[in-house]
Coordinates of C-alpha atoms in Angstrom, one line a residue:
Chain A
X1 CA 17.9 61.1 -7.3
X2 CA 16.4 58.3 -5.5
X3 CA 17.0 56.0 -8.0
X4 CA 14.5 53.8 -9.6
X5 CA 11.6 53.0 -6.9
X6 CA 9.6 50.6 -7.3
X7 CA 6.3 49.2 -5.1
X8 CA 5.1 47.0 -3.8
X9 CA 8.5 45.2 -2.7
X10 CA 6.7 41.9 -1.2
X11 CA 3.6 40.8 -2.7
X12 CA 1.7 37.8 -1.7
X13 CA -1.7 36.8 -3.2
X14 CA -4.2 34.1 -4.1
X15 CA -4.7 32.8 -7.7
X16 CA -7.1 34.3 -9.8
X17 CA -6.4 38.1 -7.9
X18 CA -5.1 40.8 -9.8
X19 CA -2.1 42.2 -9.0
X20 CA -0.2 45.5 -10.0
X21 CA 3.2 46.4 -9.8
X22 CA 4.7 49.9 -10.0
X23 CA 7.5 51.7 -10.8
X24 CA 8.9 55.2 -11.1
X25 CA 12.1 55.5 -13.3
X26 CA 14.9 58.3 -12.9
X27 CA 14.1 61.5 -13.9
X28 CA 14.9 62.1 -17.1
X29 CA 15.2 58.9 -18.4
X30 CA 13.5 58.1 -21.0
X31 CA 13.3 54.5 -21.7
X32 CA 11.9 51.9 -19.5
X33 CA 12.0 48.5 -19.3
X34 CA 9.9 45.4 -17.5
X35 CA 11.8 42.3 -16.6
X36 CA 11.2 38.8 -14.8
X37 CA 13.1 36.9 -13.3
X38 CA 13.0 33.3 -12.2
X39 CA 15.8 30.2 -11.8
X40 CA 14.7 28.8 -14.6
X41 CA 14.4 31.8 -17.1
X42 CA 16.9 34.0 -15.7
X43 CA 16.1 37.9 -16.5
X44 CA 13.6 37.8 -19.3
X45 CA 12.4 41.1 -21.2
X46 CA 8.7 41.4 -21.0
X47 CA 8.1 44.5 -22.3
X48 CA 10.0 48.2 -23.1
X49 CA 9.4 51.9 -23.5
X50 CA 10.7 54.6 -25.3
X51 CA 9.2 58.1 -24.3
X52 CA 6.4 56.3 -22.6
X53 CA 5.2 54.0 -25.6
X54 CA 5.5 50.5 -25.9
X55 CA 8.0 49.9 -28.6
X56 CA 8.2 45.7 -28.0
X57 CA 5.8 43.6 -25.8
X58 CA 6.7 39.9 -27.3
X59 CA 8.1 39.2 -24.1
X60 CA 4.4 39.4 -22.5
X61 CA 3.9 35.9 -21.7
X62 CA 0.2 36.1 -22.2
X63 CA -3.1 38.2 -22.2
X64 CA -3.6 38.1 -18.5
X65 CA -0.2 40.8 -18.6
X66 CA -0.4 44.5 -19.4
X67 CA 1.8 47.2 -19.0
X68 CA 1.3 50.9 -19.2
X69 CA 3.0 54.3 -18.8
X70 CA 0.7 57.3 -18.8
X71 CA 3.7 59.9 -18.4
X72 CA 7.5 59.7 -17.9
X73 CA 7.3 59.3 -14.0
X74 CA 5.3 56.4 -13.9
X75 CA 4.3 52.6 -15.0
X76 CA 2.4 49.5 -14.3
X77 CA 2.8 46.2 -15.1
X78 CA -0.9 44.0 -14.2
X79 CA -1.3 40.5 -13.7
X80 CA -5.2 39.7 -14.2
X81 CA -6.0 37.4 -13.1
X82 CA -2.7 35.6 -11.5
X83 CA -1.4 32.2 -11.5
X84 CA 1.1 30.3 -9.5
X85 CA 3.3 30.6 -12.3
X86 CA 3.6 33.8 -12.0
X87 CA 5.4 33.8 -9.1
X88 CA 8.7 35.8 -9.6
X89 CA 10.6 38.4 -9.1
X90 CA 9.9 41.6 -11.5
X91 CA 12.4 44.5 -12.1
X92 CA 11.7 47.8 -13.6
X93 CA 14.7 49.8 -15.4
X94 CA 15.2 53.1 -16.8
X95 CA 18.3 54.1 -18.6
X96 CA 18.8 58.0 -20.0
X97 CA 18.3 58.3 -24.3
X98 CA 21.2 56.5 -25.9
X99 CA 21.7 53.0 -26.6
X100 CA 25.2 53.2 -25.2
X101 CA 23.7 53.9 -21.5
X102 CA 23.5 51.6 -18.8
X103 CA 20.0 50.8 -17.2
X104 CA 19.4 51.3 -13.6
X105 CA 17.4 49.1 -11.7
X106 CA 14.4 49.1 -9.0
X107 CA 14.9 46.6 -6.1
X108 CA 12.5 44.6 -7.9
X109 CA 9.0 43.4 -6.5
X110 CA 9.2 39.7 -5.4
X111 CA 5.7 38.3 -6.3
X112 CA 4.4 35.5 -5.0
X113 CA 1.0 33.7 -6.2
X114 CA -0.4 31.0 -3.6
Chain B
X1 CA 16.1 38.2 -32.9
X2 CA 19.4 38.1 -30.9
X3 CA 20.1 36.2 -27.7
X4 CA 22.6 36.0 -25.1
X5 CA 24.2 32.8 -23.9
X6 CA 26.0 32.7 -20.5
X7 CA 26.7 28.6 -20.6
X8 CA 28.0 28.3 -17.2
X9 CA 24.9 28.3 -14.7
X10 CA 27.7 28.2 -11.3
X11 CA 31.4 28.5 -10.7
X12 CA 33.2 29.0 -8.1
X13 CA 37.3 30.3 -7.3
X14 CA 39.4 31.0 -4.8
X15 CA 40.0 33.8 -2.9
X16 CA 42.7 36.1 -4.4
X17 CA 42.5 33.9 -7.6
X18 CA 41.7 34.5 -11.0
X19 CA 38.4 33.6 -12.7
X20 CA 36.3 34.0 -16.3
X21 CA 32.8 33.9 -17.1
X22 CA 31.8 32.9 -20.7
X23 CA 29.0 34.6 -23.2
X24 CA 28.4 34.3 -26.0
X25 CA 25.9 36.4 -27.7
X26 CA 23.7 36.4 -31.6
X27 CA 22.7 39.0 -33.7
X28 CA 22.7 40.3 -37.3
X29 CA 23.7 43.8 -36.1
X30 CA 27.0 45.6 -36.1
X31 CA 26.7 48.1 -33.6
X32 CA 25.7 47.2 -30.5
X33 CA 26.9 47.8 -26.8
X34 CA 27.6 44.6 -24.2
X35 CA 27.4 45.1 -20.4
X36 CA 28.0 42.5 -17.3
X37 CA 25.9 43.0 -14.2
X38 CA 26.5 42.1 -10.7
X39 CA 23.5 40.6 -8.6
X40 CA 24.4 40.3 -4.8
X41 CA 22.3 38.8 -2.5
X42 CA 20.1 42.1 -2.1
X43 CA 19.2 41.6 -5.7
X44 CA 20.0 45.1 -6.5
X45 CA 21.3 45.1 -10.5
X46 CA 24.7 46.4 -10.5
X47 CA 26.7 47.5 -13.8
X48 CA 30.2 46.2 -13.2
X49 CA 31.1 47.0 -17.2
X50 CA 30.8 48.0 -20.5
X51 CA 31.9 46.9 -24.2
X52 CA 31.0 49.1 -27.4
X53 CA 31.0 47.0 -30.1
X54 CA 32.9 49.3 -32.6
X55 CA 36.0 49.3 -30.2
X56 CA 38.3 47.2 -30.7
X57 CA 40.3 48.0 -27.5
X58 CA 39.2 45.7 -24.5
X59 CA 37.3 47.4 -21.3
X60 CA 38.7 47.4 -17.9
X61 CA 37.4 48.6 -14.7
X62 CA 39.9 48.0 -11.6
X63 CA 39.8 44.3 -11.3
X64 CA 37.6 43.0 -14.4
X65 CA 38.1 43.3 -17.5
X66 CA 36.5 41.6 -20.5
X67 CA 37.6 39.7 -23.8
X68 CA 35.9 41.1 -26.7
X69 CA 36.1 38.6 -29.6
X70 CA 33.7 40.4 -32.3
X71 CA 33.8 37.6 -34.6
X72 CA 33.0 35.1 -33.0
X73 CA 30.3 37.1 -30.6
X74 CA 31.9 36.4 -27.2
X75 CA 32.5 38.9 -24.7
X76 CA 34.1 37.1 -21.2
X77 CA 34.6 38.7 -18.1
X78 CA 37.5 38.3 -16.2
X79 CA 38.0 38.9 -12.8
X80 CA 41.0 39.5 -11.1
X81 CA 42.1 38.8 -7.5
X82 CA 39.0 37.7 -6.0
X83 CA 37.0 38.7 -2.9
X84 CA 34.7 37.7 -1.1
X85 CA 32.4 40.5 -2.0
X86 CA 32.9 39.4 -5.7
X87 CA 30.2 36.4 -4.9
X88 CA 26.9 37.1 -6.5
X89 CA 25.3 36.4 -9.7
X90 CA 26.5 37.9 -12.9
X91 CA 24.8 38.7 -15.9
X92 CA 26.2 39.2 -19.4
X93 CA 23.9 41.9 -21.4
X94 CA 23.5 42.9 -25.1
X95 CA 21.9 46.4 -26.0
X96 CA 20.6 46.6 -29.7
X97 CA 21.4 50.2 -31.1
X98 CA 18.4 49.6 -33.4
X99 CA 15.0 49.0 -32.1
X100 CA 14.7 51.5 -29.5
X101 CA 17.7 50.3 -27.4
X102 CA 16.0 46.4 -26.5
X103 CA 18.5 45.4 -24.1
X104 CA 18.1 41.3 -23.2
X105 CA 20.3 39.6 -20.4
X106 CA 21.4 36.0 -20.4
X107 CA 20.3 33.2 -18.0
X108 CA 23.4 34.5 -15.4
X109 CA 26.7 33.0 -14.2
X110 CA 26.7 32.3 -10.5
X111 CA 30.2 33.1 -8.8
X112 CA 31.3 31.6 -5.3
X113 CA 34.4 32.2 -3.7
X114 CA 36.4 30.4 -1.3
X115 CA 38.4 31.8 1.6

């Protein structure tokens, strides 16, 4: 397996845009997570998945984020519309069912919002 | 909710020399698992261990190894004759064995080493 992909792996854009990052866990993995990170938060949990629903967003830092994950292969997390703030690295991360099992990482999509 | 502590934003150590990283974690819950993570440079996530909470016995992998202190909800990493490929950022992780599996991270620990 390739691992966890995720795309874009750059992304630049002007405030107010809307931006969406993708991701495509491990096959047969069946939870998914969405993190940010930044130097002064570290690695914060925005939002997980269990067999593709959402079982806890209160890491969504406000309305202008959604995330979504139509089928097992594939989710979104949107920024509309973007700030600065927003600027950040975000990492996508899929582990196999069991709460013992680690969670595998993307490369992470560094996000920048001029 | 629970929350992971890593107190130490940098340290550093000498090549070949010993060093620990301090967390501290909080929750209500008994069973639970702990991981540390390994951030290079390349920002890929890397597991480097992991701690079930119902064991009493201490993980090792190789050169790290942890101290699990249950009570008091600290869970250390040690590592052990250090290289130069051990710099990176490290991140001390809790996984919840209720709600789904949440797993949360801590604000990370970052390691230097001196030839």
């Amino acid at each position: 397996d390739a691992g966890v992909i995720q795309s874009p792996r750059h992304e630049v854009t002007e405030m107010g845009q809307e931006v969406t990052l993708r991701c495509k866990p491990i096959s047969g993995h069946n939870s998914l997570f969405w993190y940010r990170q930044t130097m002064m938060r570290g690695l914060e949990l925005l939002i997980y998945f269990n067999n593709n629903v959402p079982i806890d967003d209160s890491g969504m830092p406000e309305d202008r984020f959604s995330a979504k994950m139509p089928n097992a292969s594939f989710s979104t997390l949107k920024i509309q519309p973007s700030e600065p703030r927003d600027s950040a690295v975000y990492f996508c991360a899929s582990s196999f069912p069991g709460t013992n099992t680690e969670a595998f990482f993307g490369q992470g999509t560094r996000l920048t919002v001029v | 909710a629970q929350t992971v502590t890593q107190s130490q934003p940098e340290m550093s150590v000498q090549e070949a020399e010993t060093v620990t990283l301090s967390c501290t974690y909080d929750t209500s819950e008994s069973d639970y698992y702990l991981f540390w993570y390994k951030q290079p440079p390349s920002r890929q996530m890397i597991l480097v261990i992991r701690q079930e909470a119902y064991k009493q016995q201490n993980a090792t992998e190789n050169r790290f190894s942890v101290n699990f202190q249950k009570a008091a909800k600290s869970f250390s990493l040690k590592i052990s004759d250090s290289q130069l490929g051990d710099a990176a950022m490290y991140f001390c992780a809790y996984r919840s064995n209720n709600q789904g599996g949440k797993l949360i991270f801590g604000q990370g620990t970052e390691l230097s080493v001196k030839p």
